[in-house]
Short mmCIF file of C-alpha atoms in Angstrom, two decimals:
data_model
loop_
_atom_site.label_atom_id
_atom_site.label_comp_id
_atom_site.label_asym_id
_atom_site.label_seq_id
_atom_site.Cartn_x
_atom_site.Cartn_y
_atom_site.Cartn_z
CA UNK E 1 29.90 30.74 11.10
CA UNK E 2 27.84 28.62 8.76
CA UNK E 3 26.05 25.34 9.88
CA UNK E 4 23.73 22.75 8.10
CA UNK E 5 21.96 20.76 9.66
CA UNK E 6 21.28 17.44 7.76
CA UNK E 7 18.10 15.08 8.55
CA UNK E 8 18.52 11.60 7.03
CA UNK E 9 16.48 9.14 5.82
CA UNK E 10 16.60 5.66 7.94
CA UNK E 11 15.42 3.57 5.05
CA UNK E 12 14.71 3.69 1.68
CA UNK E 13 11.94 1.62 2.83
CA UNK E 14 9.19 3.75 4.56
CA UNK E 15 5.57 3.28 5.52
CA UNK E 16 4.23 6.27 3.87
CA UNK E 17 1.80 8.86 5.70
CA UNK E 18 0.56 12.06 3.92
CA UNK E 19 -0.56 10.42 0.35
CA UNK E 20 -2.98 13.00 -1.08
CA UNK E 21 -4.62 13.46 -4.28
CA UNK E 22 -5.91 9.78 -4.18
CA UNK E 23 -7.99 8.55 -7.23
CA UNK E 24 -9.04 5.23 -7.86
CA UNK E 25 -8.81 3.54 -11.61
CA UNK E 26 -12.58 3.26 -13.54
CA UNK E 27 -12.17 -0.81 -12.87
CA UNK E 28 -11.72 -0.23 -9.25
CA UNK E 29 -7.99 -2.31 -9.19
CA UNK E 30 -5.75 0.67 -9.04
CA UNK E 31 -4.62 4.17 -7.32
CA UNK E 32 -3.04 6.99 -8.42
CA UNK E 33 -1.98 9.49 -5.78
CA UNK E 34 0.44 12.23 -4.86
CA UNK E 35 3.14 11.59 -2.38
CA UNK E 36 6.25 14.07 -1.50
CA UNK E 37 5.83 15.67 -4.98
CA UNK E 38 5.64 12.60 -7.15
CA UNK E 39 2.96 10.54 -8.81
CA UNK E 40 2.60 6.79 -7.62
CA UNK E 41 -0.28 4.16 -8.78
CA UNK E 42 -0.86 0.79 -6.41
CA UNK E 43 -2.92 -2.00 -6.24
CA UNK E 44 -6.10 -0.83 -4.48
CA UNK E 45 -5.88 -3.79 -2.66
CA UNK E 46 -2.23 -2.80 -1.23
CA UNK E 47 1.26 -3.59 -1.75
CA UNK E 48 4.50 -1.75 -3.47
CA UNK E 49 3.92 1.24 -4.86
CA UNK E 50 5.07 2.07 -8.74
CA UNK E 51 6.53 5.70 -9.05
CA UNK E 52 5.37 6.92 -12.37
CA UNK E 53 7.43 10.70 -11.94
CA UNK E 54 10.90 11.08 -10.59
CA UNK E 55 12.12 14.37 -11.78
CA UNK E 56 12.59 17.33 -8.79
CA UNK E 57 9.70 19.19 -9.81
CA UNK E 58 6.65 19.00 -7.85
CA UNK E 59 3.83 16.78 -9.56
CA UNK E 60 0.55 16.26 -8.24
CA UNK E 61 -3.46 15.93 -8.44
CA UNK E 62 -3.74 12.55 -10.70
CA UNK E 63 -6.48 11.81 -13.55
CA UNK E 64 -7.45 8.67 -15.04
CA UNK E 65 -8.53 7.95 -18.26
CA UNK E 66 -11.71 5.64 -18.82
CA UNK E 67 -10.19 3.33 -20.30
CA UNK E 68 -7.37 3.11 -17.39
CA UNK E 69 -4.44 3.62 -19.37
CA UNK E 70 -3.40 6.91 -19.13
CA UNK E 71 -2.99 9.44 -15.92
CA UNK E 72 -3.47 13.03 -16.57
CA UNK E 73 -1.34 15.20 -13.65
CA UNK E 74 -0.44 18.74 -12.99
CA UNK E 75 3.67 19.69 -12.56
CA UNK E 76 5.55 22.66 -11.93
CA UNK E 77 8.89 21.28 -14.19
CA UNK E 78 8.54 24.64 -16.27
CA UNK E 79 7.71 27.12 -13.45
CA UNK E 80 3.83 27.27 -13.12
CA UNK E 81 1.71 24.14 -12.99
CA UNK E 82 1.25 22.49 -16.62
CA UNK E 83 -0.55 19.61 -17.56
CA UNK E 84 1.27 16.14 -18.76
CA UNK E 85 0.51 12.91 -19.69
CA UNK E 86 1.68 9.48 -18.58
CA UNK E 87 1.19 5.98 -18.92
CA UNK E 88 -0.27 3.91 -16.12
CA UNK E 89 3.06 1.78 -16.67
CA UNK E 90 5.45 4.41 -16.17
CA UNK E 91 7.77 6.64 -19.17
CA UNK E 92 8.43 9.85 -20.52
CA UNK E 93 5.39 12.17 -19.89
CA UNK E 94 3.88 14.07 -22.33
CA UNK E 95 3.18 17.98 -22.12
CA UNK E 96 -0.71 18.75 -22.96
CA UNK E 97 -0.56 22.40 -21.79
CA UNK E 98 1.42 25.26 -22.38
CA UNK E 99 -0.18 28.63 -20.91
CA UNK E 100 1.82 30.61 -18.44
CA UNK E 101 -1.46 30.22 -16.02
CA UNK E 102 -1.70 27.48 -14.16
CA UNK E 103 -3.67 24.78 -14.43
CA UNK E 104 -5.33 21.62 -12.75
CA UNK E 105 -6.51 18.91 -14.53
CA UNK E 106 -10.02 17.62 -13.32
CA UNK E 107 -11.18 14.96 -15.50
CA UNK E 108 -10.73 13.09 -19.38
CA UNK E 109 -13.99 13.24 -21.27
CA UNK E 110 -16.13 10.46 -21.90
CA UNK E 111 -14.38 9.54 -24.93
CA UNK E 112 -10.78 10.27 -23.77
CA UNK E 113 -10.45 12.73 -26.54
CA UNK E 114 -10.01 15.63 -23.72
CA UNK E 115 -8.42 16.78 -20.71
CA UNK E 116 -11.36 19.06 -18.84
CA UNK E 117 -8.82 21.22 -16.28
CA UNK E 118 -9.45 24.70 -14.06
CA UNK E 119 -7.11 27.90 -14.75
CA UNK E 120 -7.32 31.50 -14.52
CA UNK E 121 -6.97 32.53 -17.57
CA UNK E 122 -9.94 34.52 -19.24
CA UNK E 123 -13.08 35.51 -18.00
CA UNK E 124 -16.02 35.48 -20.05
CA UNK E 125 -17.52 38.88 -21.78
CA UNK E 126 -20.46 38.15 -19.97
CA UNK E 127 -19.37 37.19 -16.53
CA UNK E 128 -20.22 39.23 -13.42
CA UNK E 129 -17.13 37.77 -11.15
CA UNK E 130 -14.56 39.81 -10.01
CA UNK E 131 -11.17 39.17 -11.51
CA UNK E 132 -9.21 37.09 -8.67
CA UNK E 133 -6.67 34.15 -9.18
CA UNK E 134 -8.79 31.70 -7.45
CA UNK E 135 -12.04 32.52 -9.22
CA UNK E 136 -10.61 29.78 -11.97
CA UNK E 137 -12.93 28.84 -15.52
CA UNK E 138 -13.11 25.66 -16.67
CA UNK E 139 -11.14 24.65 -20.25
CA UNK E 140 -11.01 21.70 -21.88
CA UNK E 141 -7.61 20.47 -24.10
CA UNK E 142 -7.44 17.88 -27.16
CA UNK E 143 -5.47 14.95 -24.81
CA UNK E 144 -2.58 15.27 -26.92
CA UNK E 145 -2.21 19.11 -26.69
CA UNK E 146 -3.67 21.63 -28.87
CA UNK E 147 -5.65 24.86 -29.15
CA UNK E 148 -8.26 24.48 -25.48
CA UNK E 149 -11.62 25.88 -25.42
CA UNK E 150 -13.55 27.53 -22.47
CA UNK E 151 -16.45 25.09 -21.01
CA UNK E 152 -17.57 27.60 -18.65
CA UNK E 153 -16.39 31.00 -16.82
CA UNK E 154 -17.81 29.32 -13.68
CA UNK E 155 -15.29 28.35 -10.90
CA UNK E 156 -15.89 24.46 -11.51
CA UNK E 157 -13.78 22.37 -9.14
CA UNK E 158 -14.14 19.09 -10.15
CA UNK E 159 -16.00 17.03 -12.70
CA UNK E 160 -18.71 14.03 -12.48
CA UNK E 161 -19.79 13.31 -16.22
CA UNK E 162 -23.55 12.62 -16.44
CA UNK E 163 -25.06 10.15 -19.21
CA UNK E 164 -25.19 12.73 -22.01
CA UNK E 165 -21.20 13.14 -21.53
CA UNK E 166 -21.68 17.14 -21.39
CA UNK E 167 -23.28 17.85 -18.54
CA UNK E 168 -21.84 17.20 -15.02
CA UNK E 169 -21.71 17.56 -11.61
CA UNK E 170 -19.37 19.75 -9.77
CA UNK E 171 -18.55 21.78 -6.77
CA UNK E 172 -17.88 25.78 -6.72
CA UNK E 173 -15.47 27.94 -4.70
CA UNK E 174 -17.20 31.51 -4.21
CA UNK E 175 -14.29 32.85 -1.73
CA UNK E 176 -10.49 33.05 -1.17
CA UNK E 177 -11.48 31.27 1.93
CA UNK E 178 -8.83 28.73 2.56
CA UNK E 179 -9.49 25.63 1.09
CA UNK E 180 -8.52 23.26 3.64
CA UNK E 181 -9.91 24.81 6.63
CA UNK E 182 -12.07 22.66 8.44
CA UNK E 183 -15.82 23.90 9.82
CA UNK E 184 -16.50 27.00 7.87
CA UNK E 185 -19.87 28.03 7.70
CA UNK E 186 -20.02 31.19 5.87
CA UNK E 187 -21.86 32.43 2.81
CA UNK E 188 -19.01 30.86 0.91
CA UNK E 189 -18.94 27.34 1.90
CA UNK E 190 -18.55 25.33 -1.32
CA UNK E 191 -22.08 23.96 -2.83
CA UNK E 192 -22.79 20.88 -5.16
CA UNK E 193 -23.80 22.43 -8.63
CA UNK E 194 -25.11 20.72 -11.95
CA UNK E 195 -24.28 22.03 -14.53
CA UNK E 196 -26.91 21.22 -18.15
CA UNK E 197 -24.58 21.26 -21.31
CA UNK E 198 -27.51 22.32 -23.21
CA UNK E 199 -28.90 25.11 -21.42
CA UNK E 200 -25.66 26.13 -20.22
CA UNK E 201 -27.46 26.63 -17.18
CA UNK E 202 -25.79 25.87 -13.21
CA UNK E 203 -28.25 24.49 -10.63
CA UNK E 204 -27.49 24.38 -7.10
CA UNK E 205 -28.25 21.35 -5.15
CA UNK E 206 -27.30 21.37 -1.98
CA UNK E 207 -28.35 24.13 0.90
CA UNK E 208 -25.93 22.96 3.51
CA UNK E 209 -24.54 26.31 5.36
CA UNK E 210 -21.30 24.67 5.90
CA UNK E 211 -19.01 22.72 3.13
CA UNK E 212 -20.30 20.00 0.23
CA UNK E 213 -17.65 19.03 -2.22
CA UNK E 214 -16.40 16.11 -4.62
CA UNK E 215 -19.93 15.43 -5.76
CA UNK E 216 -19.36 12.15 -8.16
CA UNK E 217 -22.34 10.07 -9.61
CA UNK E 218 -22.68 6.60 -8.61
CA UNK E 219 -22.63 3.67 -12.03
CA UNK E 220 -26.42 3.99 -12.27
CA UNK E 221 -26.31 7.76 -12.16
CA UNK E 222 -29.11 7.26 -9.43
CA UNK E 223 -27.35 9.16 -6.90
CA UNK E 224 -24.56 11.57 -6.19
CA UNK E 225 -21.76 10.43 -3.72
CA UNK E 226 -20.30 13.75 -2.02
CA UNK E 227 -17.64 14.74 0.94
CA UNK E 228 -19.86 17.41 3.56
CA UNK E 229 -19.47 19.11 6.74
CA UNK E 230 -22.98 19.07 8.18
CA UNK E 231 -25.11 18.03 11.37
CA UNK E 232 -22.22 19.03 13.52
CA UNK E 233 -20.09 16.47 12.28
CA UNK E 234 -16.43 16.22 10.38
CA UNK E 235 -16.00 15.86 6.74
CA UNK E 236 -17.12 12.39 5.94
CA UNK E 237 -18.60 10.74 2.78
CA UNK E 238 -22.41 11.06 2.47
CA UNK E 239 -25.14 9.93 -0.68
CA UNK E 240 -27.83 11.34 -1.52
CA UNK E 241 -30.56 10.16 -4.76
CA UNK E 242 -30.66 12.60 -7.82
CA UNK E 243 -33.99 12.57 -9.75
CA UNK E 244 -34.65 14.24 -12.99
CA UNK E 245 -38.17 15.51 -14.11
CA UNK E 246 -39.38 13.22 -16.60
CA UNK E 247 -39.82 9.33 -17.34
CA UNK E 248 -36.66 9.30 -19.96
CA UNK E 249 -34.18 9.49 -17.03
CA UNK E 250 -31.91 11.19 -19.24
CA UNK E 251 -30.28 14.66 -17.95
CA UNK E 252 -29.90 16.47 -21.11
CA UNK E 253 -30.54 14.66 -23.91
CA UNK E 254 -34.52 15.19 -24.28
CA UNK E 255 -35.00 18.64 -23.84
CA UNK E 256 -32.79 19.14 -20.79
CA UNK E 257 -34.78 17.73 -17.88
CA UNK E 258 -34.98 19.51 -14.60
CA UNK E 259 -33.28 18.20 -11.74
CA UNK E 260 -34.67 17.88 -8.53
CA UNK E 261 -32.47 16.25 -5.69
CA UNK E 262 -34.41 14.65 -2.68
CA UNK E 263 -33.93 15.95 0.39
CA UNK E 264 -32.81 12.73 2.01
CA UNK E 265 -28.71 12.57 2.75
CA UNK E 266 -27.32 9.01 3.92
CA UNK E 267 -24.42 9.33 5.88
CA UNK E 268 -21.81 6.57 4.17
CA UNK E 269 -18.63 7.31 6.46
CA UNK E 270 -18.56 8.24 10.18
CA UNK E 271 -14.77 9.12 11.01
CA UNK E 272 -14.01 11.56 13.79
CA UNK E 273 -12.14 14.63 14.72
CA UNK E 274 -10.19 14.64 10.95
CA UNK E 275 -12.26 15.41 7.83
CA UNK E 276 -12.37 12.98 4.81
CA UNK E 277 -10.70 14.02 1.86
CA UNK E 278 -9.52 12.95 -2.32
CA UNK E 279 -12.89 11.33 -2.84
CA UNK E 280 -13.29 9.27 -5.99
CA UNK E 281 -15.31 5.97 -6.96
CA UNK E 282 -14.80 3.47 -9.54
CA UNK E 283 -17.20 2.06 -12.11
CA UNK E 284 -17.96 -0.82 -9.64
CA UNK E 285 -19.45 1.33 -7.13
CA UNK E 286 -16.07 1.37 -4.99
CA UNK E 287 -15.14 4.41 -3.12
CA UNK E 288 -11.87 5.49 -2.64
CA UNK E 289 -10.59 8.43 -0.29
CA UNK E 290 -8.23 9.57 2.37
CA UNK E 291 -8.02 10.09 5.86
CA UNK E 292 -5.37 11.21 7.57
CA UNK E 293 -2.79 11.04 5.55
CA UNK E 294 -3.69 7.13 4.33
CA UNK E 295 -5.93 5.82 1.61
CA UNK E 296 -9.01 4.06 2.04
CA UNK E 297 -11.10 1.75 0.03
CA UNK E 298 -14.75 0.79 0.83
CA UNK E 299 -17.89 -0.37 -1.19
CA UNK E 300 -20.95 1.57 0.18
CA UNK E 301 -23.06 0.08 2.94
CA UNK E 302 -19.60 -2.23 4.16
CA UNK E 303 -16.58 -1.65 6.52
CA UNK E 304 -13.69 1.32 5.12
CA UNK E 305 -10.97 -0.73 4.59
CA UNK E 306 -7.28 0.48 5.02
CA UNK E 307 -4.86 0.11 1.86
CA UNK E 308 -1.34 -0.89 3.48
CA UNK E 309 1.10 0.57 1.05
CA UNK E 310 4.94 0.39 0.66
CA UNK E 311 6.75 2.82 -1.35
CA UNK E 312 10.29 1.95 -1.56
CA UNK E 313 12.77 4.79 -3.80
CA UNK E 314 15.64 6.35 -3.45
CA UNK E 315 15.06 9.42 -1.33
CA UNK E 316 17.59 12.14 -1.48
CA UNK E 317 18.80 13.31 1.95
CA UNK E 318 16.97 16.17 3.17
CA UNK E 319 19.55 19.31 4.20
CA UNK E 320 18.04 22.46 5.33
CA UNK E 321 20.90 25.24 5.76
CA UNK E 322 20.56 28.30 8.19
CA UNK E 323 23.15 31.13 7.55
CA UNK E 324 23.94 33.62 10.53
CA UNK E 325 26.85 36.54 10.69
CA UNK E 326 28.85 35.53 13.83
CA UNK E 327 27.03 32.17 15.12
CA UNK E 328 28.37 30.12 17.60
CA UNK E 329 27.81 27.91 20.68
CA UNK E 330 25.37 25.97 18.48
CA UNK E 331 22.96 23.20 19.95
CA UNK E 332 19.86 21.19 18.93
CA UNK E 333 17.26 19.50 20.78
CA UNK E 334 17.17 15.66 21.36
CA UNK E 335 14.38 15.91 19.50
CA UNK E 336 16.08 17.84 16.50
CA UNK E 337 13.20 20.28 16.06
CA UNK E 338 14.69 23.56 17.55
CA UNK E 339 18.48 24.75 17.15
CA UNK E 340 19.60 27.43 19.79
CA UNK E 341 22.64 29.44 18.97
CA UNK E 342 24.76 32.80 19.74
CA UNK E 343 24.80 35.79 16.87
CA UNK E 344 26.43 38.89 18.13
CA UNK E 345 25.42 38.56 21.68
CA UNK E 346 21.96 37.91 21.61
#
């Protein structure tokens, strides 16, 4: 006996929970995020969401472009993740990458010329890593496809440009420690790294034994806006200033200044028991994340605020099928979460 058991949608209107991979737009009016394997933008104020992908492959981890017109995402429509190209507006999306690696893109260059992405490619001559698929470099692609070029061997995991449009901000991953487990305090918890363009140096700047990631400057590139585990407390977003040696205030550009982070850390968010998570700000100072499956907006020093999305489309119905030599007597709970049945007497 063969049985299916089929689960359908009550709506094709649905209150959506689980939106990951939020990012807000440079102007601060729009969000891109990742919901049940398809890309979506929405007013960052709320409302219906446009679906920008539609095909069964699984796409995911939106980019903007500065100038807001273009997202960046990562799909699996050839087998391993590739990175394509869409309007904000919806179409055909373009294919930047082709390696049979996969990648993730992490952020356009200043200029929009580039797509900056992590994939395990090739290490460099020089680097003293061991070879693992999670020990990623960073590459960077021409945005309409072409021949990429290494940045660093370093395990960069996302990008915050600073004012010389080289040098950024990122955090590393040092251990096949899993990434979403909440808590860890280990020798491997991620750290908050600058990296100078010009030296082609990495500084650490945060000492925090348990997890600092999603580092992004703030407009002013005054201070660094991060997501951290520390003080006992759940992932939340906290700011800290970032002060370079010398009167120029530039990072890289005279001589590659020294950076020296203060050792003061303002907590921004305070949410409980679930860690904060897909932190991104806009040009305005507005900082977008999520928690708990929803998206939140919130200018620093005010109130989070909630964004109520719809997301109306045509879901297919979801049918899971089970096959067993000789079942019978099948049942399922009211609840339809367990099936009990007979195979061959047990």
């Amino acid at each position: 006996m063969t049985f299916a058991v089929i689960l359908f949608s009550m709506s094709a209107f649905s209150q959506p929970l689980w939106m990951r991979y939020n990012k807000i737009s440079p102007d601060g009016d729009k969000i891109a995020f990742s919901y049940k394997g398809d890309v979506y933008v929405v007013d960052s104020k709320g409302g219906m969401a446009l679906q920008l992908t539609t095909n069964s492959s699984y796409d995911y981890c939106p980019v903007w472009s500065h100038d807001g017109k273009t997202i960046a995402f990562a799909t699996d429509r050839n087998g391993n993740f590739d990175i394509y190209t869409v309007s904000v507006n919806g179409g055909v999306a373009m294919r930047v990458t082709t390696n049979s690696a996969s990648e993730t893109p992490l952020a356009f260059s200043p200029d929009d010329t580039e797509i900056y992405y992590s994939a395990y490619i090739q290490k460099d001559a020089a680097d003293a890593q061991f070879a693992s698929g999670w020990l990623t470099e960073l590459y960077r692609v021409p945005v309409n496809g072409g021949r990429p070029q290494q940045v660093t061997a370093a395990t960069v995991c996302s990008v915050s440009f600073d004012e010389d449009g080289e040098s950024f901000l990122y955090y590393d991953r040092k251990g096949s420690e899993n990434v979403w487990r909440k808590h860890q305090t280990s020798s491997v918890a991620r750290d908050i790294v600058y990296y100078n363009a010009k030296e082609k140096s990495h500084k650490i700047l945060t000492t925090n034994v348990g997890e600092d990631r999603d580092p992004i400057f703030t407009p002013d590139h005054k201070n660094i806006v991060f997501l951290s585990e520390r003080d006992g407390r759940s992932q939340n977003v906290y700011m800290m200033p970032f002060k370079r040696d010398g009167a120029t205030g530039k990072a890289n550009g005279n001589g590659g200044k020294t950076i020296i982070p203060l050792p003061m850390v303002q907590q921004v968010t305070d949410f409980q028991t679930y860690p904060v998570r897909f932190l991104s700000m806009a040009d305005n100072g507005k900082i977008c994340y999520g928690y708990q499956g929803e998206i939140y907006t919130q200018m620093i020093g005010e109130e989070p605020q909630k964004v109520e999305i719809e997301i109306v489309n045509d879901q297919e119905n979801t049918v899971e099928r089970g096959k067993f030599g000789d079942a019978s007597e099948l049942t399922i709970t009211p609840d339809g979460d367990l099936i009990a049945f007979v195979s061959r007497g047990e």
